[in-house]
Tab-separated table of C-alpha atoms in Angstrom:
chain	number	residue	atom	x	y	z
W	1447	MET	CA	0.311	0.402	0.038
W	1448	GLU	CA	1.390	3.941	-0.886
W	1449	LYS	CA	2.415	5.810	1.678
W	1450	GLU	CA	0.269	8.085	1.913
W	1451	TYR	CA	1.882	12.118	1.541
W	1452	ASN	CA	1.392	13.385	4.957
W	1453	PHE	CA	4.644	15.764	6.065
W	1454	THR	CA	5.427	17.838	9.372
W	1455	PRO	CA	8.610	18.963	9.709
W	1456	GLU	CA	8.750	17.652	13.878
W	1457	LEU	CA	7.785	14.505	12.821
W	1458	ALA	CA	11.170	14.889	9.288
W	1459	PHE	CA	13.501	15.640	12.342
W	1460	VAL	CA	12.098	13.095	14.654
W	1461	ASN	CA	12.587	10.627	11.426
W	1462	ILE	CA	15.780	12.017	10.258
W	1463	GLU	CA	17.297	12.056	14.543
W	1464	THR	CA	16.694	9.121	14.500
W	1465	HIS	CA	18.172	6.926	11.429
W	1466	MET	CA	20.538	9.071	11.625
W	1467	LYS	CA	21.853	8.083	15.847
W	1468	LEU	CA	21.597	5.109	14.925
W	1469	TRP	CA	23.733	5.026	11.187
W	1470	ALA	CA	26.119	7.195	13.152
W	1471	ASP	CA	26.649	4.330	16.274
W	1472	ARG	CA	27.043	1.809	13.620
W	1473	THR	CA	30.135	3.332	11.958
W	1474	ASN	CA	31.451	5.035	14.619
W	1475	ALA	CA	30.904	8.590	13.570
W	1476	LYS	CA	32.509	11.207	15.369
W	1477	ASN	CA	32.255	14.110	13.849
W	1478	PHE	CA	30.112	16.112	11.409
W	1479	VAL	CA	32.103	17.782	8.200
W	1480	VAL	CA	29.694	19.895	5.998
W	1481	GLY	CA	30.670	23.062	4.000
W	1482	ILE	CA	29.000	25.507	3.766
W	1483	SER	CA	27.619	27.450	0.699
W	1484	GLY	CA	25.127	29.982	2.417
W	1485	GLY	CA	22.719	28.241	0.503
W	1486	LYS	CA	19.039	26.860	2.355
W	1487	ASP	CA	20.738	23.248	2.323
W	1488	SER	CA	23.472	23.138	3.773
W	1489	THR	CA	23.025	25.598	6.535
W	1490	VAL	CA	19.616	23.168	6.877
W	1491	VAL	CA	21.782	20.910	7.134
W	1492	ALA	CA	24.011	22.628	10.375
W	1493	MET	CA	21.190	23.544	12.221
W	1494	LEU	CA	20.627	19.541	12.312
W	1495	LEU	CA	24.396	18.668	12.601
W	1496	CYS	CA	23.899	20.672	16.077
W	1497	ALA	CA	20.713	20.376	17.165
W	1498	ILE	CA	21.192	15.606	16.852
W	1499	PHE	CA	24.511	15.245	17.639
W	1500	GLY	CA	25.963	19.094	19.903
W	1501	LYS	CA	27.872	22.265	17.790
W	1502	GLU	CA	31.438	20.378	19.205
W	1503	ARG	CA	31.386	18.014	17.118
W	1504	VAL	CA	30.232	20.113	13.893
W	1505	TYR	CA	33.156	21.748	11.417
W	1506	GLY	CA	31.233	24.115	9.467
W	1507	VAL	CA	34.439	24.390	6.397
W	1508	GLN	CA	34.065	27.685	3.744
W	1509	LEU	CA	35.393	26.597	0.507
W	1510	PRO	CA	35.796	29.962	-1.595
W	1511	GLN	CA	36.973	29.736	-5.154
W	1512	ASP	CA	39.166	33.292	-4.652
W	1513	LEU	CA	36.387	35.896	-3.821
W	1514	GLN	CA	33.035	34.437	-3.656
W	1515	LYS	CA	30.149	36.828	-3.340
W	1516	ASP	CA	27.804	34.529	-0.368
W	1517	TYR	CA	31.444	34.441	1.637
W	1518	ASP	CA	29.616	36.679	4.064
W	1519	ASP	CA	26.019	34.750	4.428
W	1520	ALA	CA	28.377	31.122	4.593
W	1521	LYS	CA	30.635	32.932	7.987
W	1522	ASP	CA	26.988	34.496	9.626
W	1523	VAL	CA	25.945	30.602	9.174
W	1524	ILE	CA	28.476	29.185	11.143
W	1525	ASP	CA	28.950	31.622	13.988
W	1526	ILE	CA	25.360	31.623	14.651
W	1527	LEU	CA	25.561	28.050	14.789
W	1528	GLY	CA	28.526	28.143	17.027
W	1529	ILE	CA	30.264	25.049	14.851
W	1530	ASN	CA	34.158	25.248	14.054
W	1531	ARG	CA	34.739	27.241	11.847
W	1532	TYR	CA	37.996	25.841	9.077
W	1533	VAL	CA	37.760	27.889	5.485
W	1534	LEU	CA	40.236	26.437	2.322
W	1535	ASN	CA	40.828	28.636	-0.993
W	1536	VAL	CA	40.454	25.553	-3.922
W	1537	GLY	CA	40.776	28.680	-6.279
W	1538	GLY	CA	44.133	27.738	-7.080
W	1539	ALA	CA	43.362	24.094	-7.399
W	1540	VAL	CA	40.998	24.759	-10.227
W	1541	SER	CA	42.524	27.468	-12.019
W	1542	ASP	CA	45.641	24.312	-11.681
W	1543	ILE	CA	43.256	22.672	-13.672
W	1544	GLU	CA	41.908	24.024	-16.034
W	1545	ARG	CA	44.765	26.275	-16.731
W	1546	GLN	CA	46.462	22.493	-18.169
W	1547	ILE	CA	43.525	20.912	-19.266
W	1548	ILE	CA	44.046	25.041	-21.712
W	1549	GLN	CA	47.111	24.057	-22.099
W	1550	GLN	CA	47.522	20.898	-23.128
W	1551	ARG	CA	44.185	20.708	-26.015
W	1552	LYS	CA	45.772	20.503	-29.067
W	1553	MET	CA	48.575	18.012	-27.072
W	1554	TYR	CA	45.815	15.305	-26.215
W	1555	SER	CA	42.971	16.867	-28.130
W	1556	VAL	CA	40.440	17.986	-25.073
W	1557	TYR	CA	39.064	20.819	-24.541
W	1558	PRO	CA	37.449	22.799	-22.167
W	1559	THR	CA	34.055	23.498	-21.706
W	1560	LYS	CA	31.754	24.899	-19.714
W	1561	ASP	CA	29.750	22.355	-18.631
W	1562	MET	CA	33.698	22.139	-16.562
W	1563	GLU	CA	34.157	24.591	-16.002
W	1564	ILE	CA	30.525	24.129	-13.492
W	1565	ASN	CA	31.318	21.024	-11.628
W	1566	LEU	CA	35.137	21.241	-11.901
W	1567	PRO	CA	34.674	23.231	-8.146
W	1568	ALA	CA	31.726	20.852	-6.791
W	1569	ARG	CA	34.203	18.130	-6.841
W	1570	ILE	CA	37.131	19.635	-6.054
W	1571	ARG	CA	35.398	21.302	-2.757
W	1572	MET	CA	33.956	17.886	-1.922
W	1573	ALA	CA	37.266	16.070	-2.398
W	1574	ALA	CA	38.793	18.689	-0.044
W	1575	LEU	CA	36.102	18.404	2.077
W	1576	HIS	CA	36.851	14.636	3.057
W	1577	ALA	CA	40.856	15.376	3.638
W	1578	ILE	CA	39.219	18.040	6.535
W	1579	GLY	CA	36.957	14.691	6.980
W	1580	GLN	CA	40.157	12.136	7.640
W	1581	CYS	CA	42.133	15.272	9.816
W	1582	ILE	CA	39.191	15.211	12.388
W	1583	ASP	CA	38.221	11.890	12.087
W	1584	GLY	CA	34.668	13.386	10.756
W	1585	ARG	CA	32.903	12.427	8.037
W	1586	VAL	CA	31.187	14.586	5.251
W	1587	ILE	CA	27.556	14.457	4.853
W	1588	ASN	CA	25.735	15.357	2.147
W	1589	THR	CA	23.847	18.645	1.324
W	1590	SER	CA	21.794	18.019	-1.565
W	1591	ASN	CA	17.633	17.553	-1.726
W	1592	LEU	CA	15.256	15.479	-3.366
W	1593	SER	CA	14.139	18.028	-6.166
W	1594	GLU	CA	17.237	18.670	-6.609
W	1595	ASP	CA	17.970	15.388	-7.473
W	1596	MET	CA	14.774	14.568	-9.133
W	1597	VAL	CA	16.594	16.514	-12.281
W	1598	GLY	CA	19.522	15.716	-11.821
W	1599	TYR	CA	20.412	20.148	-10.722
W	1600	ALA	CA	24.055	18.282	-9.176
W	1601	THR	CA	27.580	17.135	-9.506
W	1602	GLN	CA	28.292	13.701	-9.872
W	1603	PHE	CA	31.671	12.952	-7.039
W	1604	GLY	CA	30.898	16.445	-6.072
W	1605	ASP	CA	27.504	17.697	-4.808
W	1606	ASN	CA	26.066	14.451	-4.268
W	1607	ALA	CA	28.487	13.084	-2.767
W	1608	GLY	CA	29.430	12.118	1.357
W	1609	ALA	CA	28.509	9.468	4.029
W	1610	TYR	CA	25.235	10.464	4.534
W	1611	ALA	CA	22.556	12.340	2.973
W	1612	PRO	CA	19.192	13.104	5.697
W	1613	LEU	CA	17.976	15.235	3.084
W	1614	GLN	CA	17.731	14.116	0.183
W	1615	GLY	CA	14.130	12.247	0.836
W	1616	LEU	CA	12.618	15.780	0.844
W	1617	THR	CA	11.943	18.634	-2.051
W	1618	VAL	CA	12.586	22.119	-1.620
W	1619	THR	CA	9.840	23.475	-0.194
W	1620	GLU	CA	9.962	20.237	2.869
W	1621	VAL	CA	13.763	20.989	3.267
W	1622	ILE	CA	12.724	25.097	3.614
W	1623	GLN	CA	9.962	24.141	6.942
W	1624	LEU	CA	12.301	22.148	8.338
W	1625	GLY	CA	14.670	24.862	8.227
W	1626	ASP	CA	11.987	26.846	9.368
W	1627	TYR	CA	11.230	24.304	12.329
W	1628	LEU	CA	14.520	23.740	13.591
W	1629	ALA	CA	15.154	27.247	13.546
W	1630	ASP	CA	12.408	27.606	16.239
W	1631	LYS	CA	14.197	24.809	18.203
W	1632	LEU	CA	17.803	25.549	18.093
W	1633	PHE	CA	17.226	29.500	19.074
W	1634	GLY	CA	15.463	28.099	22.278
W	1635	LYS	CA	19.193	26.412	23.357
W	1636	LEU	CA	21.828	28.781	21.497
W	1637	PHE	CA	20.582	31.844	23.787
W	1638	ASP	CA	19.800	31.897	26.567
W	1639	SER	CA	17.920	34.905	28.403
W	1640	GLN	CA	20.791	37.622	28.850
W	1641	ARG	CA	21.181	37.440	25.438
W	1642	TRP	CA	17.964	37.078	23.661
W	1643	SER	CA	17.592	40.894	23.323
W	1644	SER	CA	17.848	42.713	19.919
W	1645	ALA	CA	21.452	41.290	19.457
W	1646	ALA	CA	19.618	37.773	19.157
W	1647	SER	CA	16.404	38.503	17.502
W	1648	ASP	CA	19.062	39.822	14.540
W	1649	GLU	CA	21.132	36.317	13.851
W	1650	ARG	CA	16.945	34.506	14.212
W	1651	ARG	CA	16.698	36.895	10.740
W	1652	ILE	CA	19.362	36.540	9.400
W	1653	MET	CA	19.074	31.977	9.565
W	1654	ASP	CA	15.455	32.805	8.345
W	1655	LYS	CA	16.808	35.117	5.331
W	1656	LEU	CA	19.269	31.994	4.660
W	1657	ILE	CA	16.688	29.624	4.915
W	1658	ASN	CA	14.559	31.114	2.777
W	1659	LYS	CA	17.276	31.861	-0.271
W	1660	VAL	CA	17.026	32.211	-3.474
W	1661	PRO	CA	18.529	29.123	-4.387
W	1662	VAL	CA	22.110	29.680	-6.754
W	1663	ASP	CA	24.733	27.326	-6.934
W	1664	GLY	CA	27.524	29.976	-6.449
W	1665	LEU	CA	29.507	28.843	-9.967
W	1666	GLN	CA	26.895	30.815	-11.980
W	1667	GLU	CA	25.732	33.830	-12.761
W	1668	GLN	CA	21.919	32.194	-12.900
W	1669	THR	CA	19.519	31.694	-10.239
W	1670	ASP	CA	18.910	27.489	-9.952
W	1671	GLU	CA	15.744	28.273	-11.394
W	1672	GLU	CA	16.559	30.766	-13.930
W	1673	ARG	CA	19.032	27.790	-14.861
W	1674	LEU	CA	16.673	25.066	-15.104
W	1675	GLY	CA	13.392	27.262	-16.599
W	1676	PHE	CA	10.944	26.135	-13.967
W	1677	THR	CA	10.805	27.159	-10.231
W	1678	TYR	CA	11.498	24.033	-7.187
W	1679	ALA	CA	7.562	25.581	-5.550
W	1680	ASP	CA	6.347	23.712	-9.237
W	1681	LEU	CA	8.493	20.819	-9.478
W	1682	ASP	CA	7.572	19.781	-5.359
W	1683	ARG	CA	3.812	20.390	-6.709
W	1684	PHE	CA	4.252	17.238	-8.646
W	1685	ILE	CA	6.451	15.570	-7.402
W	1686	ARG	CA	3.938	15.585	-4.468
W	1687	PHE	CA	0.612	16.016	-5.641
W	1688	ASN	CA	1.509	15.153	-9.443
W	1689	GLU	CA	0.415	18.660	-9.993
W	1690	GLY	CA	1.607	20.792	-13.532
W	1691	SER	CA	1.067	19.802	-17.101
W	1692	ASP	CA	0.848	17.577	-19.314
W	1693	ASP	CA	4.497	18.639	-21.278
W	1694	PHE	CA	5.436	19.383	-17.681
W	1695	LYS	CA	5.194	16.298	-16.227
W	1696	GLU	CA	7.356	15.084	-19.450
W	1697	MET	CA	9.694	17.577	-19.205
W	1698	ILE	CA	10.403	15.968	-15.331
W	1699	ARG	CA	9.982	12.354	-15.712
W	1700	LYS	CA	12.339	12.713	-19.233
W	1701	LYS	CA	15.199	14.663	-17.175
W	1702	TYR	CA	14.509	12.297	-13.924
W	1703	LYS	CA	15.839	9.706	-16.596
W	1704	GLN	CA	18.409	11.359	-18.374
W	1705	ASN	CA	20.143	11.866	-14.944
W	1706	LYS	CA	18.578	8.908	-12.287
W	1707	PHE	CA	22.058	7.166	-13.353
W	1708	LYS	CA	23.995	10.182	-10.316
W	1709	LEU	CA	21.612	8.479	-7.591
W	1710	GLU	CA	22.197	5.178	-8.567
W	1711	ILE	CA	26.533	5.827	-8.651
W	1712	VAL	CA	26.728	7.595	-5.407
W	1713	GLN	CA	24.621	5.993	-2.890
W	1714	MET	CA	24.541	6.865	0.605
W	1715	PRO	CA	22.778	5.483	3.724
W	1716	GLN	CA	19.798	8.445	3.976
W	1717	PRO	CA	15.708	8.852	6.508
W	1718	ASP	CA	12.889	6.886	5.001
W	1719	PHE	CA	10.921	8.992	3.020
W	1720	SER	CA	9.016	6.712	1.192
W	1721	TYR	CA	5.645	9.156	-0.444
W	1722	LEU	CA	7.530	9.256	-3.840
W	1723	PRO	CA	5.939	9.879	-7.238
W	1724	ASN	CA	5.170	7.002	-8.933
W	1725	PHE	CA	7.239	7.300	-11.535
W	1726	VAL	CA	10.011	7.712	-9.636
W	1727	LYS	CA	9.182	3.615	-7.877
W	1728	ALA	CA	8.525	1.526	-11.168
W	1729	ASP	CA	12.361	2.836	-11.939
């Protein structure tokens, strides 16, 4: 019998917390590494880790590619949550690989492409996160969500990699709802009565802004939705309620079939949110 869709952020948190604690105990996970971009997904994952394991075990890593416009947003997340901070600039590593490909393009008949330029930084970042994880006995936590994975909006072995994927069964809409719930839950613990002042209120407003931030991958000028050609809200209504025009549904099905190999190759443990569209279950 198909599981009825009935999402509440409270139950989603309990589901993630229960499953993730079991996974951490079984795999002897001591510390947790998350790349902090300043966007909603990494912000919500960082809040989840703080709520489940405590901020002392969480390492927020900023991975700018030289100058990055979201750098201050990422730092705000780390500072407000009080997690361990690490900054590693990947600009030099990305530039060196690109330079060698360009210099040797005629020798090997291998020519740089726009997709290479967009996806290379994500793969370098994931390698850097694992390197840091091995320095602190930490596991890299994935920040992908169901909406992005459904249409292939993730870099294979880049942002779709990691040791555990707490949000992979949740749509963008649900991630935002979970983030709002966690902000309410965490701020009561993070700020005692003396700190619950105008400064604390400002920090809460910052977190609210980041949880509801327009999705941008940070690798190009366009937003996610501009590049995809549709909104996540429309995509999420199709995923959960089968809403949308026939042309839109067919387009999403096509994108899913073309890109599902990314999920088949990179598989991570995750909580069970089994109310998926029928066409996904059939595959």
